[in-house]
Coordinates of C-alpha atoms in Angstrom, one line a residue:
M1 CA 105.8 42.4 122.7
S2 CA 103.7 45.0 121.2
T3 CA 100.5 46.5 122.5
T4 CA 97.3 47.2 120.4
E5 CA 94.2 49.0 120.9
R6 CA 92.8 45.4 118.4
P7 CA 91.1 42.7 119.8
R8 CA 93.6 39.9 121.2
I9 CA 92.7 36.4 120.7
L10 CA 95.1 34.3 122.9
V11 CA 95.7 30.8 121.8
V12 CA 97.4 28.9 125.1
G13 CA 99.5 26.1 123.3
G14 CA 101.7 26.2 120.3
G15 CA 100.9 22.0 119.3
Y16 CA 98.9 20.8 116.3
V17 CA 95.6 22.1 117.2
G18 CA 97.6 25.7 118.2
L19 CA 99.8 25.7 115.5
Y20 CA 96.9 25.3 112.9
A21 CA 94.1 27.0 114.6
A22 CA 96.1 30.2 114.6
R23 CA 97.3 30.0 110.7
R24 CA 93.6 29.3 109.8
I25 CA 92.4 32.4 112.0
L26 CA 95.6 34.9 110.8
K27 CA 94.3 32.8 107.1
K28 CA 90.3 33.8 107.2
M29 CA 91.1 37.4 109.6
R30 CA 90.9 40.8 107.6
Y31 CA 94.1 42.7 108.1
G32 CA 94.4 44.9 111.2
E33 CA 91.4 42.6 112.4
A34 CA 92.7 41.0 115.3
T35 CA 96.2 40.6 117.2
V36 CA 96.9 36.5 117.1
T37 CA 99.4 35.6 120.3
V38 CA 100.6 32.3 121.0
V39 CA 101.9 30.7 124.2
D40 CA 104.3 27.8 124.6
P41 CA 107.4 27.0 126.9
R42 CA 108.9 25.3 123.4
S43 CA 109.4 28.1 120.5
Y44 CA 108.6 24.8 118.2
M45 CA 105.5 22.2 117.4
T46 CA 106.6 18.4 117.4
Y47 CA 104.5 16.1 115.0
Q48 CA 104.6 13.1 117.6
P49 CA 103.1 10.5 115.4
F50 CA 107.3 10.5 113.4
L51 CA 108.9 10.3 117.2
P52 CA 109.7 6.6 117.3
E53 CA 111.1 7.1 113.5
A54 CA 113.2 9.7 114.8
A55 CA 114.3 7.5 117.9
A56 CA 115.0 4.8 115.0
G57 CA 117.2 7.3 113.2
S58 CA 114.6 7.0 109.9
I59 CA 114.1 10.8 110.1
S60 CA 116.5 13.7 111.4
P61 CA 115.0 15.0 115.1
R62 CA 115.0 18.6 113.6
H63 CA 112.9 17.8 110.8
V64 CA 109.9 16.3 113.0
V65 CA 109.4 20.1 114.7
V66 CA 108.0 22.8 113.3
P67 CA 109.0 26.5 114.0
L68 CA 106.4 28.7 115.4
R69 CA 107.8 32.2 114.6
R70 CA 108.4 31.1 111.0
V71 CA 105.3 29.5 110.4
L72 CA 103.1 32.1 111.6
P73 CA 105.0 35.7 111.3
K74 CA 101.9 37.4 111.7
A75 CA 101.4 36.4 115.1
E76 CA 102.9 37.2 118.3
V77 CA 105.3 34.0 119.9
L78 CA 105.8 34.0 123.6
T79 CA 108.0 31.8 124.9
G80 CA 106.6 30.9 128.6
R81 CA 103.5 29.0 130.1
V82 CA 100.3 30.6 131.1
S83 CA 99.9 30.0 134.8
T84 CA 96.5 31.2 135.1
I85 CA 93.6 33.0 133.7
D86 CA 91.5 35.6 135.0
Q87 CA 88.1 35.2 133.5
D88 CA 86.2 38.1 135.4
R89 CA 89.2 40.6 133.8
K90 CA 89.8 38.2 130.6
V91 CA 93.6 38.6 131.4
A92 CA 96.0 35.8 131.5
V93 CA 99.3 35.6 133.5
I94 CA 101.9 34.8 131.7
Q95 CA 105.4 32.7 133.0
P96 CA 108.4 33.7 130.6
L97 CA 110.9 31.9 130.3
V98 CA 113.3 34.4 132.3
G99 CA 112.2 37.4 134.3
E100 CA 109.1 38.1 136.4
T101 CA 105.2 37.2 135.7
Y102 CA 103.5 39.7 133.8
E103 CA 99.5 39.6 132.8
L104 CA 98.4 40.0 129.1
P105 CA 94.7 40.9 128.4
F106 CA 92.5 38.9 126.0
D107 CA 89.2 38.9 124.3
Y108 CA 89.3 35.9 122.8
L109 CA 90.9 32.2 124.2
V110 CA 92.1 28.8 122.6
V111 CA 93.2 26.5 125.0
A112 CA 95.2 23.7 123.0
L113 CA 97.6 23.0 126.2
G114 CA 97.6 19.3 124.6
A115 CA 98.4 16.3 126.9
V116 CA 101.1 15.0 129.0
S117 CA 102.3 11.0 129.8
R118 CA 99.8 9.7 132.0
T119 CA 102.3 8.2 135.2
F120 CA 101.4 6.6 138.6
P121 CA 103.1 6.1 141.7
I122 CA 105.1 3.6 140.6
P123 CA 108.6 3.8 142.8
G124 CA 111.3 4.2 140.8
L125 CA 109.3 5.4 137.6
A126 CA 110.4 9.2 138.1
E127 CA 114.2 8.6 138.5
N128 CA 114.4 5.5 135.9
G129 CA 111.7 6.0 133.3
I130 CA 111.7 7.7 130.0
G131 CA 109.0 9.1 128.0
M132 CA 107.9 9.6 124.2
K133 CA 106.1 12.7 124.4
G134 CA 108.6 15.1 122.8
V135 CA 111.6 15.4 120.6
E136 CA 114.4 15.7 123.0
E137 CA 112.8 12.4 124.7
A138 CA 113.4 10.9 121.1
I139 CA 116.7 11.7 120.9
G140 CA 117.9 10.8 124.4
L141 CA 116.3 7.4 124.0
R142 CA 118.3 7.3 120.6
N143 CA 121.2 8.1 122.2
H144 CA 120.6 6.2 125.3
V145 CA 119.8 2.5 123.9
L146 CA 123.0 3.0 121.2
E147 CA 125.2 4.0 124.5
Q148 CA 124.2 0.2 126.0
L149 CA 125.5 -1.2 123.0
D150 CA 129.0 0.7 123.5
K151 CA 128.8 -0.4 127.4
A152 CA 127.8 -4.4 126.3
D153 CA 130.7 -4.2 123.9
S154 CA 133.4 -2.7 126.1
T155 CA 132.6 -5.1 129.2
T156 CA 133.4 -8.4 130.4
D157 CA 130.8 -8.6 133.2
E158 CA 128.2 -10.2 132.3
E159 CA 125.5 -8.9 134.8
I160 CA 127.1 -5.4 133.1
R161 CA 126.0 -6.8 129.8
R162 CA 122.9 -8.1 130.9
K163 CA 121.5 -4.9 132.4
A164 CA 122.6 -2.8 129.5
L165 CA 121.3 -5.4 126.8
T166 CA 117.5 -5.3 128.4
F167 CA 114.8 -3.1 127.3
V168 CA 111.5 -2.8 128.6
F169 CA 108.7 -0.6 126.9
V170 CA 105.5 -0.4 129.7
G171 CA 102.6 0.7 127.2
G172 CA 101.2 -1.3 124.2
G173 CA 99.2 1.3 122.4
F174 CA 100.6 3.2 118.9
A175 CA 103.9 4.9 121.2
G176 CA 104.5 1.5 122.7
A177 CA 104.2 -0.6 120.0
E178 CA 105.5 1.9 117.1
T179 CA 108.3 2.8 119.6
I180 CA 109.5 -0.4 120.8
G181 CA 109.2 -1.3 116.6
E182 CA 111.5 0.9 115.5
V183 CA 114.4 0.7 118.4
E184 CA 114.8 -3.3 118.3
D185 CA 114.7 -2.4 114.4
M186 CA 117.7 0.3 115.2
A187 CA 119.3 -2.1 117.6
R188 CA 119.5 -5.3 115.2
D189 CA 121.0 -2.6 112.6
A190 CA 123.6 -1.6 115.1
A191 CA 125.0 -4.9 116.7
K192 CA 126.6 -5.5 113.3
Y193 CA 128.9 -3.1 114.1
Y194 CA 129.6 -4.5 117.2
P195 CA 131.9 -7.5 117.6
N196 CA 131.0 -8.6 120.9
V197 CA 126.9 -7.9 121.0
K198 CA 124.2 -9.8 118.7
R199 CA 120.5 -9.4 118.5
E200 CA 120.4 -12.6 120.3
D201 CA 122.0 -10.9 123.9
M202 CA 119.3 -8.6 123.4
R203 CA 116.2 -8.9 125.6
F204 CA 113.4 -6.5 124.6
V205 CA 110.2 -6.9 126.6
L206 CA 106.7 -5.3 126.0
V207 CA 104.1 -4.5 128.7
D208 CA 100.5 -3.6 128.8
A209 CA 97.6 -3.9 131.6
A210 CA 95.0 -4.3 128.9
D211 CA 94.9 -7.9 127.0
K212 CA 96.0 -6.8 123.4
I213 CA 98.2 -4.2 121.4
L214 CA 97.2 -1.7 119.1
P215 CA 93.3 -1.5 120.2
E216 CA 93.2 1.5 117.8
V217 CA 93.6 -0.5 114.3
G218 CA 91.2 -3.6 115.5
P219 CA 91.3 -6.8 117.5
K220 CA 92.6 -8.8 113.9
L221 CA 95.0 -6.4 113.1
G222 CA 96.3 -6.1 117.0
K223 CA 96.5 -9.5 117.0
W224 CA 98.5 -9.4 114.1
G225 CA 100.9 -7.0 115.4
L226 CA 101.5 -8.7 118.5
E227 CA 102.3 -12.3 116.8
H228 CA 104.8 -9.8 114.3
L229 CA 106.7 -8.5 117.5
Q230 CA 106.9 -12.1 119.0
K231 CA 108.4 -13.2 115.9
R232 CA 110.8 -11.1 115.9
G233 CA 112.1 -12.1 119.7
I234 CA 110.1 -9.4 121.5
E235 CA 108.6 -10.5 124.9
V236 CA 105.0 -9.4 125.3
Y237 CA 103.2 -9.7 128.5
L238 CA 99.8 -8.2 128.2
E239 CA 97.1 -7.7 131.3
T240 CA 100.0 -7.2 134.1
S241 CA 102.0 -3.7 134.9
M242 CA 105.1 -2.8 136.5
N243 CA 105.1 -2.7 140.4
S244 CA 107.9 -1.1 140.7
C245 CA 112.0 -0.3 139.0
V246 CA 114.1 1.2 141.4
D247 CA 117.3 0.8 140.5
G248 CA 116.4 -0.5 137.3
H249 CA 114.9 -3.1 138.8
V250 CA 111.7 -4.0 137.2
V251 CA 108.7 -5.8 138.9
L252 CA 106.4 -6.9 136.9
K253 CA 102.6 -7.6 138.6
N254 CA 102.8 -11.5 136.8
G255 CA 106.4 -11.9 139.1
L256 CA 108.7 -11.3 136.6
E257 CA 112.0 -9.4 137.7
V258 CA 114.4 -8.1 135.3
D259 CA 117.7 -5.6 135.0
S260 CA 117.3 -2.5 132.7
N261 CA 119.3 0.6 132.0
T262 CA 116.3 1.3 129.8
I263 CA 112.5 1.8 131.0
V264 CA 110.3 3.2 128.3
W265 CA 107.2 4.5 129.5
T266 CA 104.4 5.1 127.2
A267 CA 101.3 4.0 129.0
G268 CA 98.6 6.9 128.1
V269 CA 98.3 10.4 128.2
K270 CA 96.5 12.5 130.3
P271 CA 94.9 16.4 129.6
N272 CA 97.5 19.3 130.5
P273 CA 96.9 19.5 134.4
A274 CA 97.8 23.3 134.2
L275 CA 94.0 23.5 133.1
A276 CA 93.0 23.1 136.9
R277 CA 94.3 26.8 137.2
F278 CA 92.1 28.1 133.9
G279 CA 88.6 28.4 135.8
I280 CA 87.0 26.7 133.2
P281 CA 84.5 23.5 133.2
L282 CA 86.4 20.3 133.1
G283 CA 85.2 17.0 132.5
P284 CA 85.8 13.5 135.0
R285 CA 89.2 12.8 133.5
G286 CA 90.0 16.8 133.6
H287 CA 89.3 17.5 129.6
V288 CA 87.9 20.9 129.0
D289 CA 84.3 20.6 128.5
T290 CA 83.0 21.5 124.8
A291 CA 80.2 21.9 123.0
P292 CA 80.4 20.4 119.5
T293 CA 80.9 23.6 118.4
L294 CA 83.8 23.2 120.0
Q295 CA 83.1 26.2 122.9
V296 CA 83.9 25.6 126.1
Q297 CA 80.8 25.1 128.0
G298 CA 79.1 28.4 129.6
S299 CA 81.1 30.2 127.1
D300 CA 80.9 32.5 123.8
Y301 CA 84.5 33.7 123.7
I302 CA 86.8 29.9 124.7
W303 CA 87.5 27.7 122.8
A304 CA 89.2 24.3 123.3
A305 CA 90.1 21.2 121.1
G306 CA 92.3 18.5 120.7
D307 CA 94.0 16.4 123.3
N308 CA 93.0 18.5 126.2
A309 CA 89.6 18.7 125.2
Q310 CA 86.6 16.6 125.7
V311 CA 84.8 16.8 122.3
P312 CA 81.3 15.1 121.1
D313 CA 81.8 12.6 118.8
L314 CA 78.9 13.7 116.3
A315 CA 79.7 10.9 113.9
T316 CA 79.1 8.1 116.5
G317 CA 76.3 9.4 118.4
E318 CA 75.5 9.9 122.0
G319 CA 77.7 9.8 124.7
A320 CA 80.8 9.5 122.4
W321 CA 83.7 11.6 122.5
C322 CA 86.3 12.3 119.8
P323 CA 89.7 9.7 120.1
P324 CA 92.7 12.1 121.0
N325 CA 94.7 11.9 117.6
A326 CA 96.3 13.4 115.0
Q327 CA 93.4 13.0 112.4
H328 CA 90.6 15.0 115.0
A329 CA 93.2 17.6 115.9
L330 CA 94.1 18.6 112.6
R331 CA 90.1 18.6 111.4
Q332 CA 88.9 20.4 114.7
A333 CA 91.6 22.9 115.0
K334 CA 90.3 24.3 111.4
V335 CA 86.4 24.4 112.6
L336 CA 88.0 25.8 115.8
G337 CA 89.9 28.9 114.0
D338 CA 86.7 29.3 111.5
N339 CA 84.3 29.7 115.0
V340 CA 86.8 32.1 116.8
I341 CA 86.4 34.4 113.0
S342 CA 82.7 33.6 113.1
G343 CA 82.1 35.1 117.3
M344 CA 84.6 37.6 116.5
R345 CA 81.8 38.8 113.7
G346 CA 78.8 37.9 115.6
F347 CA 77.9 35.0 112.3
P348 CA 77.0 31.1 114.2
Q349 CA 79.2 28.4 114.8
K350 CA 79.8 25.4 112.9
E351 CA 79.7 22.0 114.7
Y352 CA 82.7 19.8 114.6
K353 CA 81.7 16.5 113.0
H354 CA 84.0 14.2 111.1
A355 CA 83.8 10.4 110.6
N356 CA 87.0 8.1 111.8
K357 CA 89.1 7.4 108.4
G358 CA 91.3 4.6 110.1
A359 CA 94.1 4.4 111.4
V360 CA 98.1 3.5 110.4
A361 CA 101.1 2.2 112.6
G362 CA 104.7 1.4 111.6
L363 CA 106.7 -1.2 113.4
G364 CA 109.7 -0.6 112.2
L365 CA 111.1 -0.2 108.2
H366 CA 109.1 -2.1 105.8
K367 CA 106.3 -3.4 108.9
G368 CA 103.2 -1.8 109.9
V369 CA 99.4 -2.5 110.3
A370 CA 96.1 0.2 108.9
M371 CA 92.9 0.1 108.9
I372 CA 91.5 2.6 106.2
V373 CA 87.9 3.6 105.9
F374 CA 86.0 4.4 103.2
G375 CA 82.2 4.8 104.2
K376 CA 80.8 1.5 105.6
M377 CA 84.0 -0.6 104.0
K378 CA 87.0 -1.2 106.2
I379 CA 90.2 -2.2 104.5
K380 CA 93.1 -4.1 106.3
L381 CA 96.2 -4.0 106.0
K382 CA 99.3 -5.5 107.2
G383 CA 103.6 -5.9 106.6
R384 CA 105.1 -3.5 104.2
L385 CA 101.8 -1.9 102.3
A386 CA 100.5 -1.3 105.7
W387 CA 104.1 0.5 106.4
Y388 CA 103.7 2.5 103.1
M389 CA 100.2 4.0 104.2
H390 CA 101.3 4.9 107.1
R391 CA 104.0 7.0 105.4
G392 CA 101.9 8.3 103.1
Y393 CA 99.4 9.4 105.9
H394 CA 102.0 11.0 107.9
G395 CA 103.9 12.3 105.3
M396 CA 100.6 14.2 104.6
A397 CA 99.3 15.2 107.3
M398 CA 103.2 16.7 108.5
P399 CA 102.9 20.9 108.7
T400 CA 104.2 22.6 106.4
F401 CA 105.5 22.1 103.0
N402 CA 109.4 23.0 104.0
R403 CA 109.3 19.7 106.5
K404 CA 107.3 17.8 104.0
I405 CA 110.2 18.1 102.0
R406 CA 112.7 17.3 104.6
V407 CA 110.9 14.2 105.8
L408 CA 110.2 12.8 102.1
A409 CA 114.2 13.4 101.6
D410 CA 115.2 11.9 104.7
W411 CA 113.1 8.5 103.5
T412 CA 114.7 8.7 100.3
L413 CA 118.2 9.0 101.2
G414 CA 117.5 6.0 103.7
M415 CA 116.8 3.7 100.9
F416 CA 119.9 4.1 99.4
L417 CA 122.4 4.3 102.7
K418 CA 122.6 2.5 105.7
R419 CA 120.9 3.8 108.7
E420 CA 123.4 5.9 111.4
V421 CA 124.2 4.3 114.4
V422 CA 126.6 6.7 116.1
S423 CA 125.5 7.9 119.8
L424 CA 125.7 11.8 120.9
G425 CA 125.2 11.1 124.3
A426 CA 127.8 13.6 124.9
I427 CA 125.2 16.7 123.7
E428 CA 122.8 15.9 126.4
N429 CA 126.1 17.4 128.9
P430 CA 128.1 19.1 126.7
R431 CA 130.2 21.2 129.1
E432 CA 131.2 18.1 130.6
E433 CA 134.7 17.8 129.1
F434 CA 135.5 22.0 129.0
Y435 CA 134.7 21.6 133.0
E436 CA 136.9 18.6 133.5
A437 CA 139.8 20.7 131.3
A438 CA 139.4 23.8 133.1
S439 CA 139.1 22.7 136.8
P440 CA 142.6 22.3 138.8
V441 CA 143.9 18.9 138.7
S442 CA 145.4 18.1 142.6
A443 CA 144.9 15.4 145.2
A444 CA 142.5 18.6 146.8
T445 CA 139.8 18.2 143.7
A446 CA 140.7 14.3 143.2
A447 CA 137.0 13.9 144.7
K448 CA 135.7 17.5 142.8
P449 CA 131.9 18.2 142.6
A450 CA 130.1 17.4 139.7
A451 CA 129.6 19.4 136.7
P452 CA 127.2 22.1 136.5
A453 CA 125.4 20.6 133.7
E454 CA 125.4 17.1 135.5
K455 CA 124.1 18.6 138.9
A456 CA 120.8 20.1 136.8
K457 CA 120.2 16.7 135.5
A458 CA 120.9 14.7 139.2
S459 CA 117.9 17.1 140.0

């Protein structure tokens, strides 16, 4: 890490807002005007709208992430966490991946921590649930689902088969509906290669506490999406929730009980809890309270945007807040970057205002829903055309030309080649086989302890 006498712009978080804000600042900044430092526990940014397709094998997982150091070569990229902020001294405490914590002074601060999965104290959820916030979880879900087909195909025990072939998804928003649609599509294709597993043997269950799914695209398209999933054999239970899932035994509030090895949790998100340690004003649900200029209320050197911010929606009207989606995050990041430069140079701040342009969702290959807004007119699409809109929009929104081309190449190859249905579940414990080979085999070691990777997974 370099030391400098120049002002430091500290960007906390390397997600969508952090990446684009840092790029904007570096683009607008004069040479040597300031040092831009980005801190994130991961060395890459994940484009989350593509996680369902990555889980289904339609896109390579490496292509839905953007390496921060490659995209921000003129910035300092620190892999670690900001544990606390001392606003009086303008100092951040950095916790690196390894080693002792240290202090990092700054002059301007951008808070872009994003959101984490919103969970509840449901018995068994922490032990059995699978999230969908990161590319690691998408890879893990894909491997896990294919492993369940492997298990079901190689056993005659009906109880084991039934539990392996039951897949429960909690949450009917974009993440939940898209993920179950993509995964069901993948499982249907994969079943062709398993002589003892058919699609009719599988049970897909979608649960949501609301009275509809896909609320982002409106009631009519949401209803079409619901009916479409049901026609594909997916059971949808609305206005209910999950009471427990201890040892994979799922109990729903409506009385339904099923045994499942696969419980996917996509029931919304909440602001990163680390915000509470930054000493900045928060809204009633834990978001950073910002002005329309994206400045934190009461501060002229701190900005926030994206999923962790409560940004007034000037296009909608009084009391409205911008929804947490990629559409707003991209545009907020650009305004935020410009305002940081303006604040550093003593110029006026610009207010963020953006009218909703609609929403798109993919429900598997050639299936989707889309609502496109042109002024006061709303165009509603469903099926294959909506799926094209979904891919077109997110393909354009994917950061960097490099990743756009790679994603397009994946889609193009998918038109001519069959989907890969191989599971690489062993990748999660790569040392297990070597550990067994290197361990002495004797009666005394018959009950050997778990491999280091297994211990870490169990904990």
